[in-house]
């Protein structure tokens, strides 16, 4: 097909002269990992909280939690990203908005992306956590309350330890998704892995090398995540326990 | 110890409990029986506030269960309850199941709670299983652990909600033996059960329910020898033949 392969391209100095093209890729790789992990932290903490609130008896709290879930899972990720990056700074109090706009562009892009991905994924994590809690036999909650636990203690000592074990597999999918979804952030100029791949094509006209490398880098990340989560699953397995209900 | 006065409960227009009035004296064993759907499980869950009720009053040891001011957690800590499906905490070892509430609710220190837990495990004949998990025990063993877990809280009375209904026939006796022993030691007990043999042997009084109403509330000998309502006669005729 007349394509001239040149894997050596990665060792060439980049167009800007201060790095090699491999250096560009590594920068993108680190950006993807840093962004996804920090967004995952937000998603996990907030998602767990919102998921728990969806199951509490208080109508106000569960209503608020439901609003959070519906808001963040029903707006397309790309639209959410544009809202965080282009619209929100205008809506902030003037001082804060100005401070944001005067910060380094990479900082602006990173913060917008992190918050956006984190909140988007938190809605999905919340749904997993809620379904985990709801799939426990209702007698568990009664047994915990009957022995004198308060409602928070019931969640802390009885419901959540089991619910989290049950949702490790679906959470693995969400964890994998957050890395893949992070590629959307290239649209606001964040130089993560996918953006670096495209940039490399623009400068070197070697699309195969570039996107094969990008693909392999994503595969590498996801294989590590999968094995990590499998390890977690095995770690928390309960001797003799089969399935959820009675 | 437990008094119920005109307790009523409904889900929408469906009446689950209607004007239920009864009591359990200190040291007394009261068996609650009746056909399925008669409201007996709901009644016993009202005693420790697991099920809310709309009208009437329940007191346990003088404390009103329905009063919004009542600290229900504190009340429940001293009212033991045993469930049909055991409801041990599956992610904790047997020993932890017995100690967690002693530590977190009663504020006992860990060593003290462990000693108490082991004594009770010994009592139900399961000391050797302390380090296993609930999923590794048989149903009968799990239910005995559940009784020990409730006893670890030094309850002033015990509620049993069909404790043998989910068990294989050959495991029923090991659980009933533990309950019989408890009753003979003078524990105040309210038991929802279909085990009429247990009721005959151990109960002081029998409460018979049908359609959310207490139809009979009588001394056990009177109940078994000469039930006053037709519904109870039918029920006994069916159950006692087997």
Tab-separated table of C-alpha atoms in Angstrom:
chain	number	residue	atom	x	y	z
A	1	UNK	CA	0.000	0.000	0.000
A	2	UNK	CA	3.016	2.177	-0.209
A	3	UNK	CA	3.141	3.227	3.384
A	4	UNK	CA	6.637	3.685	4.650
A	5	UNK	CA	6.906	2.452	8.216
A	6	UNK	CA	9.239	4.368	10.443
A	7	UNK	CA	9.210	3.373	14.088
A	8	UNK	CA	12.335	5.443	14.513
A	9	UNK	CA	10.138	8.500	14.396
A	10	UNK	CA	9.716	8.366	18.153
A	11	UNK	CA	13.399	9.013	18.717
A	12	UNK	CA	13.491	12.071	16.476
A	13	UNK	CA	13.555	15.454	18.161
A	14	UNK	CA	10.078	16.938	18.148
A	15	UNK	CA	9.060	19.920	16.041
A	16	UNK	CA	9.323	22.229	19.024
A	17	UNK	CA	12.862	20.987	19.563
A	18	UNK	CA	12.791	20.529	23.326
A	19	UNK	CA	11.810	16.850	23.374
A	20	UNK	CA	11.529	13.681	21.270
A	21	UNK	CA	8.203	12.440	19.903
A	22	UNK	CA	8.442	9.595	22.425
A	23	UNK	CA	8.609	12.325	25.069
A	24	UNK	CA	5.339	13.746	23.713
A	25	UNK	CA	3.705	10.352	24.023
A	26	UNK	CA	4.952	9.904	27.564
A	27	UNK	CA	3.640	13.341	28.474
A	28	UNK	CA	0.217	12.366	27.121
A	29	UNK	CA	0.371	9.002	28.867
A	30	UNK	CA	1.118	10.631	32.210
A	31	UNK	CA	-1.581	13.235	31.643
A	32	UNK	CA	-4.182	10.534	30.916
A	33	UNK	CA	-3.221	8.614	34.035
A	34	UNK	CA	-3.063	11.670	36.296
A	35	UNK	CA	-6.382	12.991	35.014
A	36	UNK	CA	-8.190	9.665	35.189
A	37	UNK	CA	-6.939	8.731	38.639
A	38	UNK	CA	-7.824	12.090	40.163
A	39	UNK	CA	-11.238	12.023	38.483
A	40	UNK	CA	-11.744	8.439	39.714
A	41	UNK	CA	-11.036	9.530	43.270
A	42	UNK	CA	-13.791	12.147	43.003
A	43	UNK	CA	-16.132	9.670	41.321
A	44	UNK	CA	-15.592	6.980	43.927
A	45	UNK	CA	-15.976	9.185	47.007
A	46	UNK	CA	-18.864	11.252	45.689
A	47	UNK	CA	-20.497	8.266	43.996
A	48	UNK	CA	-20.387	6.212	47.194
A	49	UNK	CA	-21.932	9.067	49.155
A	50	UNK	CA	-24.659	9.747	46.593
A	51	UNK	CA	-25.364	6.021	46.191
A	52	UNK	CA	-25.828	5.649	49.948
A	53	UNK	CA	-28.067	8.713	50.103
A	54	UNK	CA	-30.305	7.248	47.415
A	55	UNK	CA	-31.162	4.414	49.816
A	56	UNK	CA	-31.759	6.352	53.059
A	57	UNK	CA	-35.291	6.813	54.450
A	58	UNK	CA	-35.161	10.640	54.247
A	59	UNK	CA	-37.099	11.742	51.145
A	60	UNK	CA	-35.152	15.022	50.904
A	61	UNK	CA	-31.737	13.366	50.896
A	62	UNK	CA	-32.680	10.580	48.514
A	63	UNK	CA	-34.359	13.139	46.239
A	64	UNK	CA	-31.240	15.282	46.125
A	65	UNK	CA	-29.135	12.227	45.375
A	66	UNK	CA	-31.486	11.206	42.587
A	67	UNK	CA	-31.282	14.708	41.081
A	68	UNK	CA	-27.482	14.439	41.099
A	69	UNK	CA	-27.561	11.106	39.297
A	70	UNK	CA	-30.099	12.174	36.677
A	71	UNK	CA	-28.318	15.463	35.998
A	72	UNK	CA	-24.885	13.998	35.444
A	73	UNK	CA	-25.796	10.881	33.579
A	74	UNK	CA	-28.313	12.422	31.172
A	75	UNK	CA	-26.188	15.199	29.680
A	76	UNK	CA	-23.667	14.025	27.070
A	77	UNK	CA	-20.136	13.933	28.415
A	78	UNK	CA	-18.881	16.278	25.696
A	79	UNK	CA	-21.546	18.872	26.484
A	80	UNK	CA	-20.731	18.630	30.189
A	81	UNK	CA	-17.076	19.221	29.407
A	82	UNK	CA	-17.862	22.352	27.397
A	83	UNK	CA	-20.109	23.595	30.189
A	84	UNK	CA	-17.366	23.163	32.783
A	85	UNK	CA	-14.659	24.659	30.592
A	86	UNK	CA	-16.386	27.465	28.680
A	87	UNK	CA	-19.525	28.327	30.617
A	88	UNK	CA	-18.852	27.798	34.301
A	89	UNK	CA	-15.955	30.313	34.611
A	90	UNK	CA	-18.383	33.004	33.375
A	91	UNK	CA	-20.943	32.057	36.025
A	92	UNK	CA	-18.527	32.038	38.948
A	93	UNK	CA	-18.211	35.122	41.176
A	94	UNK	CA	-16.082	37.593	39.210
A	95	UNK	CA	-12.916	37.264	41.323
A	96	UNK	CA	-12.945	33.511	41.210
A	97	UNK	CA	-13.766	33.401	37.488
A	98	UNK	CA	-10.933	35.821	36.711
A	99	UNK	CA	-8.480	33.875	38.830
A	100	UNK	CA	-9.433	30.725	36.925
A	101	UNK	CA	-9.056	32.407	33.540
A	102	UNK	CA	-5.690	33.884	34.473
A	103	UNK	CA	-4.263	30.547	35.623
A	104	UNK	CA	-2.048	28.500	33.322
A	105	UNK	CA	-4.061	27.065	30.413
A	106	UNK	CA	-3.032	23.523	31.285
A	107	UNK	CA	-4.291	24.049	34.842
A	108	UNK	CA	-7.617	25.326	33.497
A	109	UNK	CA	-7.972	22.382	31.154
A	110	UNK	CA	-6.943	19.856	33.777
A	111	UNK	CA	-9.280	21.128	36.489
A	112	UNK	CA	-12.259	21.367	34.140
A	113	UNK	CA	-11.580	17.867	32.816
A	114	UNK	CA	-11.061	16.352	36.251
A	115	UNK	CA	-14.255	17.816	37.702
A	116	UNK	CA	-16.238	16.937	34.594
A	117	UNK	CA	-15.091	13.310	34.384
A	118	UNK	CA	-15.316	12.912	38.145
A	119	UNK	CA	-18.913	14.113	38.396
A	120	UNK	CA	-20.041	12.299	35.254
A	121	UNK	CA	-18.624	9.037	36.569
A	122	UNK	CA	-19.863	9.674	40.111
A	123	UNK	CA	-23.451	9.413	38.844
A	124	UNK	CA	-22.672	6.001	37.402
A	125	UNK	CA	-20.786	4.837	40.499
A	126	UNK	CA	-23.728	6.017	42.630
A	127	UNK	CA	-26.098	3.808	40.667
A	128	UNK	CA	-23.819	0.793	41.130
A	129	UNK	CA	-23.504	1.425	44.859
A	130	UNK	CA	-27.258	1.884	45.206
A	131	UNK	CA	-27.992	-1.357	43.379
A	132	UNK	CA	-25.388	-3.106	45.536
A	133	UNK	CA	-27.093	-1.934	48.722
A	134	UNK	CA	-30.547	-2.785	47.387
A	135	UNK	CA	-29.477	-6.271	46.389
A	136	UNK	CA	-28.652	-7.192	49.997
A	137	UNK	CA	-31.346	-9.203	51.778
A	138	UNK	CA	-33.621	-6.686	53.586
A	139	UNK	CA	-33.214	-8.743	56.748
A	140	UNK	CA	-29.605	-7.596	57.037
A	141	UNK	CA	-30.649	-4.037	57.732
A	142	UNK	CA	-33.261	-5.222	60.220
A	143	UNK	CA	-30.759	-7.462	61.968
A	144	UNK	CA	-28.282	-4.615	62.296
A	145	UNK	CA	-30.911	-2.216	63.612
A	146	UNK	CA	-32.328	-4.869	65.927
A	147	UNK	CA	-28.991	-5.372	67.635
A	148	UNK	CA	-28.846	-1.677	68.491
A	149	UNK	CA	-26.855	-0.133	65.653
A	150	UNK	CA	-27.897	3.368	64.603
A	151	UNK	CA	-28.640	3.854	60.897
A	152	UNK	CA	-25.132	5.241	60.144
A	153	UNK	CA	-23.578	2.315	62.047
A	154	UNK	CA	-25.795	-0.080	60.100
A	155	UNK	CA	-24.379	1.289	56.855
A	156	UNK	CA	-20.815	1.445	58.117
A	157	UNK	CA	-20.541	-2.012	59.678
A	158	UNK	CA	-23.096	-4.136	57.864
A	159	UNK	CA	-24.493	-2.829	54.580
A	160	UNK	CA	-21.528	-1.094	52.938
A	161	UNK	CA	-18.891	-3.789	53.519
A	162	UNK	CA	-21.145	-6.257	51.709
A	163	UNK	CA	-22.452	-3.834	49.073
A	164	UNK	CA	-18.944	-2.773	48.048
A	165	UNK	CA	-17.877	-6.377	47.647
A	166	UNK	CA	-20.845	-7.004	45.380
A	167	UNK	CA	-20.137	-3.991	43.176
A	168	UNK	CA	-16.423	-4.556	42.571
A	169	UNK	CA	-17.062	-6.105	39.118
A	170	UNK	CA	-19.344	-3.302	37.818
A	171	UNK	CA	-17.022	-0.699	39.343
A	172	UNK	CA	-14.188	-2.236	37.354
A	173	UNK	CA	-16.083	-1.295	34.186
A	174	UNK	CA	-16.526	2.257	35.403
A	175	UNK	CA	-12.846	2.480	36.276
A	176	UNK	CA	-11.944	1.299	32.761
A	177	UNK	CA	-14.446	3.736	31.262
A	178	UNK	CA	-12.942	6.735	32.976
A	179	UNK	CA	-9.605	6.165	31.202
A	180	UNK	CA	-11.331	5.773	27.861
A	181	UNK	CA	-13.634	8.750	28.423
A	182	UNK	CA	-10.668	10.931	29.309
A	183	UNK	CA	-9.862	11.049	25.574
A	184	UNK	CA	-12.815	13.436	25.203
A	185	UNK	CA	-10.791	16.039	27.080
A	186	UNK	CA	-8.557	16.487	24.052
A	187	UNK	CA	-11.437	18.598	22.639
A	188	UNK	CA	-10.671	21.445	25.036
A	189	UNK	CA	-6.975	21.258	24.234
A	190	UNK	CA	-5.744	19.057	27.057
A	191	UNK	CA	-2.711	17.196	25.726
A	192	UNK	CA	-3.537	13.725	26.974
A	193	UNK	CA	-2.720	10.518	25.171
A	194	UNK	CA	-5.223	10.758	22.288
A	195	UNK	CA	-4.399	14.426	21.656
A	196	UNK	CA	-0.690	13.673	21.549
A	197	UNK	CA	-1.343	10.887	19.070
A	198	UNK	CA	-3.157	13.245	16.736
A	199	UNK	CA	-0.554	15.930	17.165
A	200	UNK	CA	2.154	13.456	16.293
A	201	UNK	CA	0.368	12.653	13.022
A	202	UNK	CA	0.167	16.358	12.186
A	203	UNK	CA	3.909	16.791	12.639
A	204	UNK	CA	5.301	13.505	11.317
A	205	UNK	CA	2.682	12.088	8.901
A	206	UNK	CA	3.143	8.659	10.541
A	207	UNK	CA	-0.457	7.845	11.577
A	208	UNK	CA	0.002	4.075	11.953
A	209	UNK	CA	2.925	4.273	14.339
A	210	UNK	CA	1.239	7.000	16.270
A	211	UNK	CA	-2.182	5.428	16.762
A	212	UNK	CA	-0.848	1.908	17.264
A	213	UNK	CA	1.220	3.307	20.103
A	214	UNK	CA	-1.744	5.200	21.528
A	215	UNK	CA	-3.915	2.088	21.339
A	216	UNK	CA	-1.296	-0.069	23.026
A	217	UNK	CA	-0.897	2.515	25.758
A	218	UNK	CA	-4.650	2.399	26.505
A	219	UNK	CA	-4.564	-1.401	26.441
A	220	UNK	CA	-1.664	-1.374	28.873
A	221	UNK	CA	-3.529	0.901	31.276
A	222	UNK	CA	-6.683	-1.193	31.123
A	223	UNK	CA	-4.887	-4.492	31.583
A	224	UNK	CA	-3.250	-3.108	34.706
A	225	UNK	CA	-6.629	-1.845	35.982
A	226	UNK	CA	-8.286	-5.194	35.262
A	227	UNK	CA	-5.669	-7.191	37.077
A	228	UNK	CA	-5.646	-4.692	39.925
A	229	UNK	CA	-9.405	-4.981	40.364
A	230	UNK	CA	-9.258	-8.759	40.131
A	231	UNK	CA	-6.724	-8.717	42.912
A	232	UNK	CA	-9.071	-6.539	44.961
A	233	UNK	CA	-11.930	-8.941	44.245
A	234	UNK	CA	-9.901	-11.915	45.425
A	235	UNK	CA	-8.652	-9.997	48.459
A	236	UNK	CA	-12.153	-9.241	49.763
A	237	UNK	CA	-13.741	-12.595	48.902
A	238	UNK	CA	-15.627	-14.084	51.847
A	239	UNK	CA	-15.072	-17.732	52.719
A	240	UNK	CA	-18.210	-19.776	52.068
A	241	UNK	CA	-20.270	-16.885	50.745
A	242	UNK	CA	-22.290	-17.503	47.606
A	243	UNK	CA	-24.457	-14.906	45.915
A	244	UNK	CA	-26.509	-12.060	47.332
A	245	UNK	CA	-29.923	-13.034	48.616
A	246	UNK	CA	-31.629	-15.852	50.380
B	1	UNK	CA	-42.192	-6.508	80.286
B	2	UNK	CA	-43.933	-6.072	76.909
B	3	UNK	CA	-47.392	-4.570	76.647
B	4	UNK	CA	-49.416	-3.892	73.517
B	5	UNK	CA	-52.543	-1.842	73.604
B	6	UNK	CA	-54.847	-1.619	70.582
B	7	UNK	CA	-51.985	-1.686	68.067
B	8	UNK	CA	-53.112	-1.132	64.476
B	9	UNK	CA	-51.165	-0.940	61.269
B	10	UNK	CA	-52.149	-0.679	57.638
B	11	UNK	CA	-50.394	-0.437	54.297
B	12	UNK	CA	-52.671	1.905	52.365
B	13	UNK	CA	-56.108	0.428	52.770
B	14	UNK	CA	-54.812	-3.022	53.700
B	15	UNK	CA	-55.156	-3.656	57.411
B	16	UNK	CA	-52.166	-5.686	58.643
B	17	UNK	CA	-52.820	-5.390	62.355
B	18	UNK	CA	-56.129	-4.480	63.945
B	19	UNK	CA	-56.459	-3.496	67.595
B	20	UNK	CA	-53.931	-6.001	68.878
B	21	UNK	CA	-53.751	-6.073	72.648
B	22	UNK	CA	-51.583	-8.497	74.584
B	23	UNK	CA	-48.667	-8.599	76.969
B	24	UNK	CA	-45.652	-10.644	77.955
B	25	UNK	CA	-44.756	-10.700	81.642
B	26	UNK	CA	-41.234	-10.954	82.934
B	27	UNK	CA	-40.015	-14.525	82.682
B	28	UNK	CA	-42.960	-15.550	80.553
B	29	UNK	CA	-42.789	-17.396	77.216
B	30	UNK	CA	-45.508	-16.413	74.784
B	31	UNK	CA	-45.901	-18.208	71.473
B	32	UNK	CA	-47.608	-16.341	68.649
B	33	UNK	CA	-49.077	-18.567	65.961
B	34	UNK	CA	-51.560	-18.419	63.140
B	35	UNK	CA	-51.870	-18.996	59.404
B	36	UNK	CA	-49.475	-17.229	57.015
B	37	UNK	CA	-50.404	-13.652	56.332
B	38	UNK	CA	-52.113	-13.313	59.705
B	39	UNK	CA	-49.738	-10.538	60.779
B	40	UNK	CA	-47.720	-12.388	63.405
B	41	UNK	CA	-44.304	-11.459	61.994
B	42	UNK	CA	-45.414	-7.854	61.619
B	43	UNK	CA	-46.647	-7.857	65.214
B	44	UNK	CA	-43.337	-9.047	66.614
B	45	UNK	CA	-41.394	-6.548	64.479
B	46	UNK	CA	-43.494	-3.742	65.962
B	47	UNK	CA	-42.226	-4.658	69.427
B	48	UNK	CA	-38.731	-3.308	68.724
B	49	UNK	CA	-39.850	-0.699	66.218
B	50	UNK	CA	-38.568	-2.408	63.068
B	51	UNK	CA	-42.090	-1.957	61.707
B	52	UNK	CA	-43.859	1.316	62.428
B	53	UNK	CA	-47.514	1.208	63.454
B	54	UNK	CA	-50.146	3.888	63.071
B	55	UNK	CA	-52.105	3.684	66.275
B	56	UNK	CA	-52.065	2.084	69.697
B	57	UNK	CA	-49.196	1.781	72.119
B	58	UNK	CA	-46.399	-0.684	72.742
B	59	UNK	CA	-44.140	-0.475	75.759
B	60	UNK	CA	-41.061	-2.516	76.475
B	61	UNK	CA	-39.869	-2.369	80.070
B	62	UNK	CA	-41.926	0.786	80.486
B	63	UNK	CA	-40.501	2.575	77.429
B	64	UNK	CA	-42.942	3.514	74.673
B	65	UNK	CA	-41.802	2.158	71.295
B	66	UNK	CA	-43.982	4.431	69.160
B	67	UNK	CA	-42.948	7.639	70.914
B	68	UNK	CA	-40.752	9.710	68.528
B	69	UNK	CA	-38.704	10.800	71.553
B	70	UNK	CA	-37.650	7.233	72.307
B	71	UNK	CA	-34.090	6.331	71.400
B	72	UNK	CA	-34.924	3.179	69.467
B	73	UNK	CA	-31.308	2.055	69.045
B	74	UNK	CA	-30.849	2.116	72.798
B	75	UNK	CA	-34.062	0.183	73.325
B	76	UNK	CA	-33.214	-2.410	70.680
B	77	UNK	CA	-29.764	-2.999	72.133
B	78	UNK	CA	-31.493	-4.721	75.051
B	79	UNK	CA	-34.182	-6.538	73.116
B	80	UNK	CA	-32.681	-9.566	71.411
B	81	UNK	CA	-34.124	-10.612	68.098
B	82	UNK	CA	-33.682	-13.783	66.054
B	83	UNK	CA	-34.815	-13.911	62.426
B	84	UNK	CA	-36.125	-16.576	60.115
B	85	UNK	CA	-33.104	-16.241	57.812
B	86	UNK	CA	-30.521	-15.958	60.615
B	87	UNK	CA	-29.113	-12.698	59.225
B	88	UNK	CA	-25.601	-13.160	60.515
B	89	UNK	CA	-23.236	-10.608	59.003
B	90	UNK	CA	-21.633	-12.645	56.192
B	91	UNK	CA	-18.390	-10.662	55.946
B	92	UNK	CA	-17.493	-11.188	59.592
B	93	UNK	CA	-16.219	-14.330	61.292
B	94	UNK	CA	-18.491	-15.960	63.854
B	95	UNK	CA	-16.410	-14.403	66.632
B	96	UNK	CA	-16.754	-10.940	65.100
B	97	UNK	CA	-20.481	-11.418	64.659
B	98	UNK	CA	-20.684	-11.960	68.395
B	99	UNK	CA	-18.484	-9.059	69.424
B	100	UNK	CA	-19.131	-6.182	67.020
B	101	UNK	CA	-22.305	-4.876	68.630
B	102	UNK	CA	-20.962	-5.409	72.142
B	103	UNK	CA	-18.035	-3.168	71.209
B	104	UNK	CA	-19.780	-0.575	69.016
B	105	UNK	CA	-23.122	-0.362	70.801
B	106	UNK	CA	-22.455	-1.248	74.429
B	107	UNK	CA	-18.922	0.159	74.465
B	108	UNK	CA	-17.340	-2.977	75.923
B	109	UNK	CA	-13.657	-3.402	75.311
B	110	UNK	CA	-12.562	-5.992	72.803
B	111	UNK	CA	-11.156	-8.533	75.261
B	112	UNK	CA	-14.260	-8.435	77.420
B	113	UNK	CA	-16.504	-8.807	74.376
B	114	UNK	CA	-14.473	-11.775	73.142
B	115	UNK	CA	-14.709	-13.579	76.462
B	116	UNK	CA	-18.449	-13.047	76.539
B	117	UNK	CA	-18.771	-14.154	72.902
B	118	UNK	CA	-16.809	-17.345	73.494
B	119	UNK	CA	-18.849	-18.218	76.583
B	120	UNK	CA	-22.034	-17.951	74.564
B	121	UNK	CA	-20.606	-19.886	71.633
B	122	UNK	CA	-19.684	-22.583	74.090
B	123	UNK	CA	-23.193	-22.551	75.423
B	124	UNK	CA	-24.711	-23.172	71.990
B	125	UNK	CA	-22.063	-25.818	71.333
B	126	UNK	CA	-20.154	-23.986	68.618
B	127	UNK	CA	-16.905	-22.881	70.215
B	128	UNK	CA	-14.920	-24.729	67.554
B	129	UNK	CA	-16.507	-22.650	64.781
B	130	UNK	CA	-15.429	-19.238	66.117
B	131	UNK	CA	-13.042	-18.458	63.282
B	132	UNK	CA	-15.281	-19.632	60.466
B	133	UNK	CA	-17.604	-17.442	58.438
B	134	UNK	CA	-21.407	-17.731	58.438
B	135	UNK	CA	-21.412	-19.160	54.899
B	136	UNK	CA	-19.372	-22.105	56.146
B	137	UNK	CA	-21.923	-23.194	58.757
B	138	UNK	CA	-25.159	-25.150	58.364
B	139	UNK	CA	-28.481	-23.385	58.824
B	140	UNK	CA	-28.991	-24.799	62.291
B	141	UNK	CA	-25.514	-23.735	63.357
B	142	UNK	CA	-26.060	-20.249	61.936
B	143	UNK	CA	-29.294	-19.888	63.844
B	144	UNK	CA	-27.619	-20.970	67.082
B	145	UNK	CA	-24.920	-18.359	66.460
B	146	UNK	CA	-27.660	-15.790	65.854
B	147	UNK	CA	-29.191	-16.636	69.236
B	148	UNK	CA	-25.775	-16.345	70.876
B	149	UNK	CA	-25.243	-12.994	69.150
B	150	UNK	CA	-28.484	-11.671	70.596
B	151	UNK	CA	-27.649	-13.035	74.055
B	152	UNK	CA	-24.248	-11.342	73.990
B	153	UNK	CA	-26.059	-8.032	74.409
B	154	UNK	CA	-27.526	-9.179	77.774
B	155	UNK	CA	-31.096	-8.711	76.558
B	156	UNK	CA	-33.994	-8.167	78.936
B	157	UNK	CA	-36.221	-10.134	76.584
B	158	UNK	CA	-35.928	-12.079	73.328
B	159	UNK	CA	-38.045	-11.936	70.191
B	160	UNK	CA	-38.041	-14.921	67.822
B	161	UNK	CA	-39.493	-14.475	64.336
B	162	UNK	CA	-40.069	-17.972	62.932
B	163	UNK	CA	-36.582	-19.122	63.955
B	164	UNK	CA	-36.962	-22.636	62.566
B	165	UNK	CA	-38.961	-22.032	59.383
B	166	UNK	CA	-35.937	-21.837	57.089
B	167	UNK	CA	-34.260	-24.913	58.528
B	168	UNK	CA	-34.021	-28.482	57.295
B	169	UNK	CA	-36.174	-30.719	59.493
B	170	UNK	CA	-33.203	-32.404	61.113
B	171	UNK	CA	-31.741	-29.080	62.226
B	172	UNK	CA	-34.887	-27.787	63.855
B	173	UNK	CA	-34.330	-29.595	67.132
B	174	UNK	CA	-30.867	-28.243	67.790
B	175	UNK	CA	-32.320	-24.725	67.630
B	176	UNK	CA	-35.411	-25.578	69.671
B	177	UNK	CA	-33.194	-27.165	72.322
B	178	UNK	CA	-31.303	-23.913	72.750
B	179	UNK	CA	-34.578	-21.991	72.953
B	180	UNK	CA	-36.042	-24.436	75.459
B	181	UNK	CA	-32.998	-24.098	77.661
B	182	UNK	CA	-33.294	-20.317	77.519
B	183	UNK	CA	-36.952	-20.469	78.472
B	184	UNK	CA	-36.229	-22.755	81.403
B	185	UNK	CA	-33.669	-20.287	82.683
B	186	UNK	CA	-36.412	-17.701	82.925
B	187	UNK	CA	-35.771	-15.586	79.834
B	188	UNK	CA	-38.734	-13.474	78.763
B	189	UNK	CA	-39.561	-14.664	75.256
B	190	UNK	CA	-42.008	-13.853	72.505
B	191	UNK	CA	-41.845	-16.442	69.715
B	192	UNK	CA	-43.587	-16.481	66.382
B	193	UNK	CA	-43.462	-20.153	65.437
B	194	UNK	CA	-45.353	-23.052	63.923
B	195	UNK	CA	-43.639	-25.505	66.257
B	196	UNK	CA	-46.637	-26.564	68.305
B	197	UNK	CA	-44.580	-29.172	70.128
B	198	UNK	CA	-42.331	-26.410	71.401
B	199	UNK	CA	-45.357	-24.333	72.345
B	200	UNK	CA	-46.882	-27.216	74.301
B	201	UNK	CA	-43.656	-27.966	76.095
B	202	UNK	CA	-42.320	-24.523	76.842
B	203	UNK	CA	-44.870	-21.738	76.398
B	204	UNK	CA	-46.909	-20.233	79.171
B	205	UNK	CA	-49.400	-18.580	76.882
B	206	UNK	CA	-50.364	-18.877	73.228
B	207	UNK	CA	-51.571	-15.973	71.118
B	208	UNK	CA	-53.448	-17.007	67.987
B	209	UNK	CA	-53.778	-14.510	65.136
B	210	UNK	CA	-55.892	-14.392	61.998
B	211	UNK	CA	-56.306	-11.545	59.502
B	212	UNK	CA	-54.341	-9.114	61.640
B	213	UNK	CA	-56.416	-9.713	64.765
B	214	UNK	CA	-55.579	-11.508	67.953
B	215	UNK	CA	-58.288	-14.140	67.998
B	216	UNK	CA	-57.168	-16.037	71.078
B	217	UNK	CA	-54.833	-15.199	73.914
B	218	UNK	CA	-54.912	-17.949	76.423
B	219	UNK	CA	-52.996	-20.195	78.758
B	220	UNK	CA	-51.366	-22.888	76.633
B	221	UNK	CA	-53.254	-25.798	78.177
B	222	UNK	CA	-56.563	-24.086	77.592
B	223	UNK	CA	-55.536	-23.198	74.046
B	224	UNK	CA	-54.538	-26.700	73.025
B	225	UNK	CA	-57.293	-28.520	74.927
B	226	UNK	CA	-60.160	-26.278	74.112
B	227	UNK	CA	-59.656	-23.410	71.661
B	228	UNK	CA	-62.612	-21.085	71.832
B	229	UNK	CA	-62.674	-19.837	68.234
B	230	UNK	CA	-63.552	-21.936	65.243
B	231	UNK	CA	-60.560	-20.589	63.307
B	232	UNK	CA	-58.123	-21.776	65.948
B	233	UNK	CA	-59.838	-25.174	66.088
B	234	UNK	CA	-59.384	-25.576	62.332
B	235	UNK	CA	-55.788	-24.418	62.541
B	236	UNK	CA	-54.930	-26.854	65.320
B	237	UNK	CA	-56.738	-29.691	63.621
B	238	UNK	CA	-54.610	-29.200	60.529
B	239	UNK	CA	-51.317	-28.694	62.292
B	240	UNK	CA	-51.568	-31.346	64.972
B	241	UNK	CA	-52.432	-34.182	62.624
B	242	UNK	CA	-48.909	-34.111	61.254
